[in-house]
mmCIF file of C-alpha atoms in Angstrom:
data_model
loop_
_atom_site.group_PDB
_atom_site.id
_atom_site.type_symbol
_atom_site.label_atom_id
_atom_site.label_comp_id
_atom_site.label_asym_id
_atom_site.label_seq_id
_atom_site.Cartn_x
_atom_site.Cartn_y
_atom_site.Cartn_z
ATOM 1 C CA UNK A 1 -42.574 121.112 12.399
ATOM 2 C CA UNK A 2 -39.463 119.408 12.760
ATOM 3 C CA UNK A 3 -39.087 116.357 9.525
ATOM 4 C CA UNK A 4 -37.721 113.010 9.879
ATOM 5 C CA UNK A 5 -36.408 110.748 7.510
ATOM 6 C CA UNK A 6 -35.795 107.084 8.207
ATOM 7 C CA UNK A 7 -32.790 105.644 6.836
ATOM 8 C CA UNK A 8 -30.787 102.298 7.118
ATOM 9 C CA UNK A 9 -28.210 103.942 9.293
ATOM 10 C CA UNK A 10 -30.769 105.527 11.835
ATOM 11 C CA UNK A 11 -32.443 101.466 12.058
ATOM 12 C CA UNK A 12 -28.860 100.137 12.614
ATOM 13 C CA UNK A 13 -27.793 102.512 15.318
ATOM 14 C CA UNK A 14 -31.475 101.509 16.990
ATOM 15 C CA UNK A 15 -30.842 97.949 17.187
ATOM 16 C CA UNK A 16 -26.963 98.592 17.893
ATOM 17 C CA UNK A 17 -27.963 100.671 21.056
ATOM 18 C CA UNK A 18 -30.877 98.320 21.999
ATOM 19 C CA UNK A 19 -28.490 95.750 21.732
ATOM 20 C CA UNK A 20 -25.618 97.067 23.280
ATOM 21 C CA UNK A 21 -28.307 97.597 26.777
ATOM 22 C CA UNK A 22 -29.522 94.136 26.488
ATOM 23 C CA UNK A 23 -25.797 93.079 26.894
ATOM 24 C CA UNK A 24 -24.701 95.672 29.438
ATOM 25 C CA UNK A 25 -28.098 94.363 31.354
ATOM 26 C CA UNK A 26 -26.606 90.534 31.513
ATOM 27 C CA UNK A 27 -23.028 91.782 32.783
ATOM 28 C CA UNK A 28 -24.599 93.501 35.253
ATOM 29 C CA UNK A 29 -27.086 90.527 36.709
ATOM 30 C CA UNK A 30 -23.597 88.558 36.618
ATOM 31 C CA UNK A 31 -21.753 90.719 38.640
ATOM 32 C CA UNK A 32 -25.050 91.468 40.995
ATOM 33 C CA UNK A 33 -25.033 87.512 41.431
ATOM 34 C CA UNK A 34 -21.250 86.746 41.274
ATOM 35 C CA UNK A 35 -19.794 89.383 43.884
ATOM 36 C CA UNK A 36 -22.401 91.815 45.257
ATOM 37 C CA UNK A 37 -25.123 88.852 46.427
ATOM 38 C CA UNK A 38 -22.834 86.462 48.374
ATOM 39 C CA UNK A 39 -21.299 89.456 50.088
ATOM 40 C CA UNK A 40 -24.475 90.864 51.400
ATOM 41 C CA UNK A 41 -27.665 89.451 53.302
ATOM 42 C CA UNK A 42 -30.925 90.083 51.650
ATOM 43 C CA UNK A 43 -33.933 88.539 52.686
ATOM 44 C CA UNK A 44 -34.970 84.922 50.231
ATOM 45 C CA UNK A 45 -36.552 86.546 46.896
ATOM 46 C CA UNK A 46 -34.795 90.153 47.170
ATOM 47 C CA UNK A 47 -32.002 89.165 45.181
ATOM 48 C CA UNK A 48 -34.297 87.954 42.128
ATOM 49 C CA UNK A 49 -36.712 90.862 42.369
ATOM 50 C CA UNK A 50 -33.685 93.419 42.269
ATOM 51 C CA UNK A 51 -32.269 91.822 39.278
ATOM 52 C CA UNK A 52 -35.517 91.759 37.552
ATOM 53 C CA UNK A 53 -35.664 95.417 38.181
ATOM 54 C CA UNK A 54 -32.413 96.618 37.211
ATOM 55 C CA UNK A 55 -32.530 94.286 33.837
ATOM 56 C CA UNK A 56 -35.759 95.844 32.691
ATOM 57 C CA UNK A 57 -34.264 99.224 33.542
ATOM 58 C CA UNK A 58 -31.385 98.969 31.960
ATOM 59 C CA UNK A 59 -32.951 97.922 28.802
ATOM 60 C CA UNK A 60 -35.729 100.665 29.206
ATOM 61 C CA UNK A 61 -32.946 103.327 29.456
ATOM 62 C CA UNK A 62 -30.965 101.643 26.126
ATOM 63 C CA UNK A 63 -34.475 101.718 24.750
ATOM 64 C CA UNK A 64 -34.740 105.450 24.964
ATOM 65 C CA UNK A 65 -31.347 105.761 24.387
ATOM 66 C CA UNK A 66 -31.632 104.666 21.085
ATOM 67 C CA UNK A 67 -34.668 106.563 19.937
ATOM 68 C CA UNK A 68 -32.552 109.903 20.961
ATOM 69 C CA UNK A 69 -29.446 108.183 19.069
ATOM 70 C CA UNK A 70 -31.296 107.468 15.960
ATOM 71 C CA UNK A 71 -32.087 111.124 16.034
ATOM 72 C CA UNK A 72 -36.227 109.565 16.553
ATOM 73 C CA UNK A 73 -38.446 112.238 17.695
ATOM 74 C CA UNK A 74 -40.456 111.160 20.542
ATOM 75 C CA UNK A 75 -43.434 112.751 19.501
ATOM 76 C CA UNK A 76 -43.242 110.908 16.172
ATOM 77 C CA UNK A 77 -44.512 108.092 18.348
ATOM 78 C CA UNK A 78 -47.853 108.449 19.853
ATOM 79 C CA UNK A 79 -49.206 107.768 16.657
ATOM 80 C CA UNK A 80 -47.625 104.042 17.946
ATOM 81 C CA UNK A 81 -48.493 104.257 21.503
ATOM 82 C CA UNK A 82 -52.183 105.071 20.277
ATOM 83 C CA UNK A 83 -52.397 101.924 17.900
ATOM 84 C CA UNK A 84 -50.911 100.160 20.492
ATOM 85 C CA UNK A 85 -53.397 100.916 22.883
ATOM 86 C CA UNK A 86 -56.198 100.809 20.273
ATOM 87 C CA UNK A 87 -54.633 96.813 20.235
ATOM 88 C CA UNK A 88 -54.784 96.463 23.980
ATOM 89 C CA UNK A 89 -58.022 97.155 23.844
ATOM 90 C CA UNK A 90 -58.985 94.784 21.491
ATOM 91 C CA UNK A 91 -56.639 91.860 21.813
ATOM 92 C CA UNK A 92 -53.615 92.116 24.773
ATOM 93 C CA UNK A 93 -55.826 92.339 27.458
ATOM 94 C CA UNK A 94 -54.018 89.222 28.605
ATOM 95 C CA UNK A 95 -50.517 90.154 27.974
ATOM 96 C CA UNK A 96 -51.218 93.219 30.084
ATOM 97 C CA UNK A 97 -52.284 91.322 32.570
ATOM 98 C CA UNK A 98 -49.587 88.531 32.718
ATOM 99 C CA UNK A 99 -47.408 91.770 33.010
ATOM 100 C CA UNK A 100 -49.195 93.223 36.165
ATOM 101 C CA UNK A 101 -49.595 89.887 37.642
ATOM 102 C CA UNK A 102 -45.695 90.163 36.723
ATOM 103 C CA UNK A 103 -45.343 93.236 38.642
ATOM 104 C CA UNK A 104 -46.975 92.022 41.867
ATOM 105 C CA UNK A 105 -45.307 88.885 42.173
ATOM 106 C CA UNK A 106 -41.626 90.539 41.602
ATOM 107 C CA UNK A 107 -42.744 93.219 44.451
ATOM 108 C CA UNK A 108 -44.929 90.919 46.884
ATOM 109 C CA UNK A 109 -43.185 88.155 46.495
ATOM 110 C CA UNK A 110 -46.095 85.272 47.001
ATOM 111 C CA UNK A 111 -43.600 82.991 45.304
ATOM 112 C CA UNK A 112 -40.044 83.005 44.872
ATOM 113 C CA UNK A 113 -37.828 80.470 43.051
ATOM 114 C CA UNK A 114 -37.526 77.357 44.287
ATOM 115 C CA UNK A 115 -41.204 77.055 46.377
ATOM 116 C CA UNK A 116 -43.013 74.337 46.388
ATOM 117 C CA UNK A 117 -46.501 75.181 44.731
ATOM 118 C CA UNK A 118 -49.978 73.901 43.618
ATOM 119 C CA UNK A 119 -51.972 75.793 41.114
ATOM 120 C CA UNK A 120 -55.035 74.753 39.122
ATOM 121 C CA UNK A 121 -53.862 71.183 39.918
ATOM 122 C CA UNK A 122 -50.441 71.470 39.222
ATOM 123 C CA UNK A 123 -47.701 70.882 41.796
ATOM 124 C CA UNK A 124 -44.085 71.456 41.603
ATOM 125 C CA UNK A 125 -41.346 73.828 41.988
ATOM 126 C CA UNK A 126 -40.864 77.415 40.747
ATOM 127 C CA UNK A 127 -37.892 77.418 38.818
ATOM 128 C CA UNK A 128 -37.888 80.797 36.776
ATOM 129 C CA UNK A 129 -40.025 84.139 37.553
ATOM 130 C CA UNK A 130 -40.388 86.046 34.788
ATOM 131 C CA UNK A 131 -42.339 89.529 33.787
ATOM 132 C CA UNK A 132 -45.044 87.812 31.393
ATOM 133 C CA UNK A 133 -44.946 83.799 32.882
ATOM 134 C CA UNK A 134 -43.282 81.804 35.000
ATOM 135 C CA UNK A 135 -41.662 78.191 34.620
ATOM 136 C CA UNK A 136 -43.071 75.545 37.011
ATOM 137 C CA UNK A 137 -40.490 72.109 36.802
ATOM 138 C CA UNK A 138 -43.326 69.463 38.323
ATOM 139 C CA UNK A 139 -41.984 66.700 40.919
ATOM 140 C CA UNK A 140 -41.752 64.539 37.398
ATOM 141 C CA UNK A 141 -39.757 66.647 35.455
ATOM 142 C CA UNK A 142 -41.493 68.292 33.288
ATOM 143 C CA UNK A 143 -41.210 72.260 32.541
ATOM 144 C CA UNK A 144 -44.821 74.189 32.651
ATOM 145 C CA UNK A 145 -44.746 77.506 31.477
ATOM 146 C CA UNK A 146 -47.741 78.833 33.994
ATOM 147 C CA UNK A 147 -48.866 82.650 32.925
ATOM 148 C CA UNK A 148 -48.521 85.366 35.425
ATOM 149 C CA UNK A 149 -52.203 85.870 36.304
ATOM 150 C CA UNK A 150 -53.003 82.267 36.965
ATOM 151 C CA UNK A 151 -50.721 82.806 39.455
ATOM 152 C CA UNK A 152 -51.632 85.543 40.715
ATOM 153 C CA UNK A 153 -55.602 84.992 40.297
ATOM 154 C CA UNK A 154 -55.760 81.400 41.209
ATOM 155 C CA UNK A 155 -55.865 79.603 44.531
ATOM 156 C CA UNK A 156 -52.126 78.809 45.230
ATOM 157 C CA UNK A 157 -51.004 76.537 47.456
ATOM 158 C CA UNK A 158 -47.066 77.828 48.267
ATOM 159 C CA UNK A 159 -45.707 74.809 51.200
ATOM 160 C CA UNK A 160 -42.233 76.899 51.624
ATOM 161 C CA UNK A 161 -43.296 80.512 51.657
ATOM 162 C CA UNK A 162 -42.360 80.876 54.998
ATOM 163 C CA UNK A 163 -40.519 78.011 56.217
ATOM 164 C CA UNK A 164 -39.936 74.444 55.102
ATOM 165 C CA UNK A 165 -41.846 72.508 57.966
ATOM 166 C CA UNK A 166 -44.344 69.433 56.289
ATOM 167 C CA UNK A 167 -46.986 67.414 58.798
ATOM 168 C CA UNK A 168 -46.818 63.553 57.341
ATOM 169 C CA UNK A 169 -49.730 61.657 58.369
ATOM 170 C CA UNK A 170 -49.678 57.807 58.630
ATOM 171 C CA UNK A 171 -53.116 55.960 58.389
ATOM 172 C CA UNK A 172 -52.959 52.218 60.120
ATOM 173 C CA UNK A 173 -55.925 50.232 60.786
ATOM 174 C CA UNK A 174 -55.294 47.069 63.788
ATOM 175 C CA UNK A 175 -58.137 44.635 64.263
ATOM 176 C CA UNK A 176 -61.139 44.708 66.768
ATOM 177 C CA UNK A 177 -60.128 44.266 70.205
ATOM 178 C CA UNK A 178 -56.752 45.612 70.174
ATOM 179 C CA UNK A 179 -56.758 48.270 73.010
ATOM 180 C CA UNK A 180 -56.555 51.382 71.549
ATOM 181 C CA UNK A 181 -54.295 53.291 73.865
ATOM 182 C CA UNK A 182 -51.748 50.708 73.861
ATOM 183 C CA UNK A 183 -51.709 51.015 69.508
ATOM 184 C CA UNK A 184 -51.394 54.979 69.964
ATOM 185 C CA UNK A 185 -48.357 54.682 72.373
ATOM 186 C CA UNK A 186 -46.436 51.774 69.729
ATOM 187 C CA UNK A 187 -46.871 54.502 66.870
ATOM 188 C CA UNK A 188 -45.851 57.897 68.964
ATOM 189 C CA UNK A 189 -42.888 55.752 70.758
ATOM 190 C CA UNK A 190 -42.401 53.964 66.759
ATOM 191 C CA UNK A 191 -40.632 57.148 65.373
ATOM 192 C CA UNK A 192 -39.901 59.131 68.484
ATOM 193 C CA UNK A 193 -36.436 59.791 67.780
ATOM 194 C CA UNK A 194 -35.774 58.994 64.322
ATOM 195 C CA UNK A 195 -33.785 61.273 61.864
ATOM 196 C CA UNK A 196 -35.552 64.226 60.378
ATOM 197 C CA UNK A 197 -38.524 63.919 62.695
ATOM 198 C CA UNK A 198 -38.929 67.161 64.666
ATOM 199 C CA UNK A 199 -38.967 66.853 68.366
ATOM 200 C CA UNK A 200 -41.437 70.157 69.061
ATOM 201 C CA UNK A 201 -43.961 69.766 67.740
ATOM 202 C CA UNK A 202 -43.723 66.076 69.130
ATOM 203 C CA UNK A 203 -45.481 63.099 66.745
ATOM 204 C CA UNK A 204 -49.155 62.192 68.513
ATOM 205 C CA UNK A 205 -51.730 59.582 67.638
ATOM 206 C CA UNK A 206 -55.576 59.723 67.410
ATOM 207 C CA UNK A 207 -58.182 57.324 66.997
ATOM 208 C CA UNK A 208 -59.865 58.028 64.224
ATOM 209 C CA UNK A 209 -62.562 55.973 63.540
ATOM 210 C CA UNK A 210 -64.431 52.574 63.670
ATOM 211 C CA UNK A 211 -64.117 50.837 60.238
ATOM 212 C CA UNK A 212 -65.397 47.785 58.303
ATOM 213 C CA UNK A 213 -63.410 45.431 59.253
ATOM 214 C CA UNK A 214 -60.427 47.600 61.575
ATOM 215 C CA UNK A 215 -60.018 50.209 64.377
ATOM 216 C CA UNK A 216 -58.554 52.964 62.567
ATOM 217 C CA UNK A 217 -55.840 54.865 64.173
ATOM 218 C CA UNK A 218 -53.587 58.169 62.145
ATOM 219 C CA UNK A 219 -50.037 58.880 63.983
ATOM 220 C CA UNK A 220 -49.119 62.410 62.792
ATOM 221 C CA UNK A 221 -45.091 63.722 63.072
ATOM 222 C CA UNK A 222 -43.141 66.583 61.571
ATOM 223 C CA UNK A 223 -40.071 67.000 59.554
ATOM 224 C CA UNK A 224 -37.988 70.395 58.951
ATOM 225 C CA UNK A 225 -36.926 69.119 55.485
ATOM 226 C CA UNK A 226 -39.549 69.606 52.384
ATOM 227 C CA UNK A 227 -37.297 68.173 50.146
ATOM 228 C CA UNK A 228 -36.941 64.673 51.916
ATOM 229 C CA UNK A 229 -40.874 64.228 53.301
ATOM 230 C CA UNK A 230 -41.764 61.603 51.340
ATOM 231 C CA UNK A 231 -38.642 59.704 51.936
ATOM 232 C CA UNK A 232 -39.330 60.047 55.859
ATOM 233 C CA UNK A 233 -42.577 59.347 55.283
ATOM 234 C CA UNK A 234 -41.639 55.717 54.002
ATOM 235 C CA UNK A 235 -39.193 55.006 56.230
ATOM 236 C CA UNK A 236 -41.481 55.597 58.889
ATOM 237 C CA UNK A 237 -44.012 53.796 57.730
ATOM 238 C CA UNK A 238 -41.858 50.510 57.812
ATOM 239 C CA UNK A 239 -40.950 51.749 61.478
ATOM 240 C CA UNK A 240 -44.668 51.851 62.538
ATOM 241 C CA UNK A 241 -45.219 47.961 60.804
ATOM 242 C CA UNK A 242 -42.708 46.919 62.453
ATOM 243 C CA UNK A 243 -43.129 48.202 65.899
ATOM 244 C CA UNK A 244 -46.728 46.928 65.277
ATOM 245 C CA UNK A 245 -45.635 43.284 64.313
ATOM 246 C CA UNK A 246 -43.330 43.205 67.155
ATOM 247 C CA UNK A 247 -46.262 43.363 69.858
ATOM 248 C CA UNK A 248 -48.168 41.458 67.897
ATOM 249 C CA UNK A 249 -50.848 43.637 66.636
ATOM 250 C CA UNK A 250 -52.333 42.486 63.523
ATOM 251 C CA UNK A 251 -53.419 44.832 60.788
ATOM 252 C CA UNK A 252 -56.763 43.179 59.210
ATOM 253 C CA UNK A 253 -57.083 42.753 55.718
ATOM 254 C CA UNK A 254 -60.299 44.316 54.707
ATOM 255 C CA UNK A 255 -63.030 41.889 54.246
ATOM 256 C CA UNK A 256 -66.602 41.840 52.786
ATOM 257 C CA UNK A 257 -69.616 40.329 53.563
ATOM 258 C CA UNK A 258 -71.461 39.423 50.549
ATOM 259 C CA UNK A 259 -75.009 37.555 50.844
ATOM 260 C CA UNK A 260 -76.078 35.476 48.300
ATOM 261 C CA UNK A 261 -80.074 35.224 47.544
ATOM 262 C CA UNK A 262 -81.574 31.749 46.671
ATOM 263 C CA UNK A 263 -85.038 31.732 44.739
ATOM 264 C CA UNK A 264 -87.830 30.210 46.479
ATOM 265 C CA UNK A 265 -88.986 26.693 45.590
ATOM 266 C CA UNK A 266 -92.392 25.886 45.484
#
C-alpha cells in the first residue's frame, strides 16, 4: 500500500492550484460575458445558466487538479467522503437541498435574473442566482438572501417569466342613479389611447356591484411595461377622475347610517 506524507509544500501547491482555477474560472465568465454573449443570441437565462456551469467546472477540474498535484491519493479520501456523508445525514440535509433546488433552477429556469417574484410573502426582483441561495432586492431596496428550496418548494409567483404584460385594475364607485352604461363608456373612452396602454387586449369596464352608499364600477387596461405599471396606473387614475368630473358624475363619499336608541320613560 502506497504511503503518504503530508507536508507544508503538498498544502501550498493545493491551495495554489485551487486558487489558480478559481481565477482562471472569473476570466473566463468575463470573456463569456464581454465578447462571446453580445455576439450570439441565446434565449433570456441561457447565458447565466452556462456561466454557472462552466464556473463550477472549472473549479471542479482545479479541484482535482490539485489533489493529483499535491501527489494526494484519491483513495486516501473516502475515509472524507464517508464522514461527510455520515454529516449529511445528520445535519446538511438542507445544504443538500439548497444545492438541488440549485441545480433545477440553473437547468429549468423558473426564474432568471431580473423577474419579478413573490415568495412566502416577499415580492421583488431576482438579482443574483446562485448554487446554494439566491438574492431577492425587494421593490424597497432591501437585499433578501432567499434559500434555494424555498424557491423551488414554495408557491412562486414569477410576473415576467414569459413576457412582461401587467392587467391594472381601477375600482371607482359613482352615486345611485348615474346610468351605468354611460359611466362604463367615460372610463373605456378615459384611457383609450394613452401611452403605455396596450391597444389588444383593449381596456373594458364592468359593473361590479351595488354598494353602501355607490354603484361600483372596475375599468380594467393593459400595459407591455412591468417596470412602469404603477406609474400608469396613477396617471390613469387621474384620467378616469377627470373624465368623470367633466360629465359630471359624482363619486359619493361613503356614508353611514348610525341609529341612536333612547331609553323608555315611564
Amino acid at each position: 500500500m502506497a504511503s503518504f506524507r503530508f507536508s507544508f509544500a503538498t498544502a501550498l501547491i493545493f491551495v495554489a492550484t485551487v486558487y489558480v482555477s478559481i481565477v482562471v474560472s472569473r476570466a473566463i465568465r468575463m470573456v463569456l460575458e464581454g465578447d462571446v454573449y453580445p455576439r450570439v443570441q441565446l434565449p433570456r437565462g441561457v447565458p447565466d445558466t452556462l456561466t454557472m456551469l462552466m464556473r463550477y467546472g472549472v473549479i471542479s477540474l482545479g479541484f482535482l487538479l490539485a489533489l493529483a498535484v499535491a501527489g494526494i491519493p484519491i483513495d486516501r479520501l473516502t475515509v472524507v467522503f464517508g464522514a461527510l456523508g455520515v454529516g449529511i445525514g445528520f445535519g446538511l440535509q438542507s445544504v443538500v437541498n439548497n444545492f438541488v433546488s440549485g441545480l433545477i433552477i440553473m437547468f429549468e429556469r423558473p426564474i432568471q435574473i431580473g423577474d419579478a417574484v413573490e415568495v412566502s410573502g416577499l415580492s421583488g426582483r431576482v438579482r443574483h442566482i446562485g448554487v446554494r441561495a439566491s438574492t431577492i432586492e425587494t421593490f424597497d431596496g432591501a437585499e433578501v438572501i432567499v434559500p434555494n428550496g424555498t424557491l423551488v418548494s414554495s408557491h412562486l409567483i414569477n410576473w415576467t417569466l414569459t413576457n412582461r404584460s401587467r392587467r391594472i385594475e381601477i375600482q371607482v364607485g359613482v352615486a345611485y342613479g348615474t346610468d351605468p352604461e354611460r359611466v362604463m363608456t367615460i372610463l373605456t373612452d378615459a384611457v383609450k389611447g394613452e401611452s403605455g396602454v396596450l391597444a389588444d387586449p383593449a381596456p373594458f369596464a364592468l359593473f361590479r356591484a351595488f354598494g353602501p352608499s355607490s354603484l361600483d364600477f372596475s375599468l380594467f387596461l393593459w400595459t407591455s411595461d412591468f417596470d412602469s405599471w404603477t406609474r400608469l396606473k396613477s396617471d390613469t387614475t387621474v384620467r378616469v377622475n377627470k373624465a368623470l368630473h367633466d360629465a359630471g358624475i359624482d363619486i359619493p363619499l361613503p356614508q353611514q347610517v348610525v341609529h341612536l336608541g333612547g331609553e323608555a320613560s315611564g
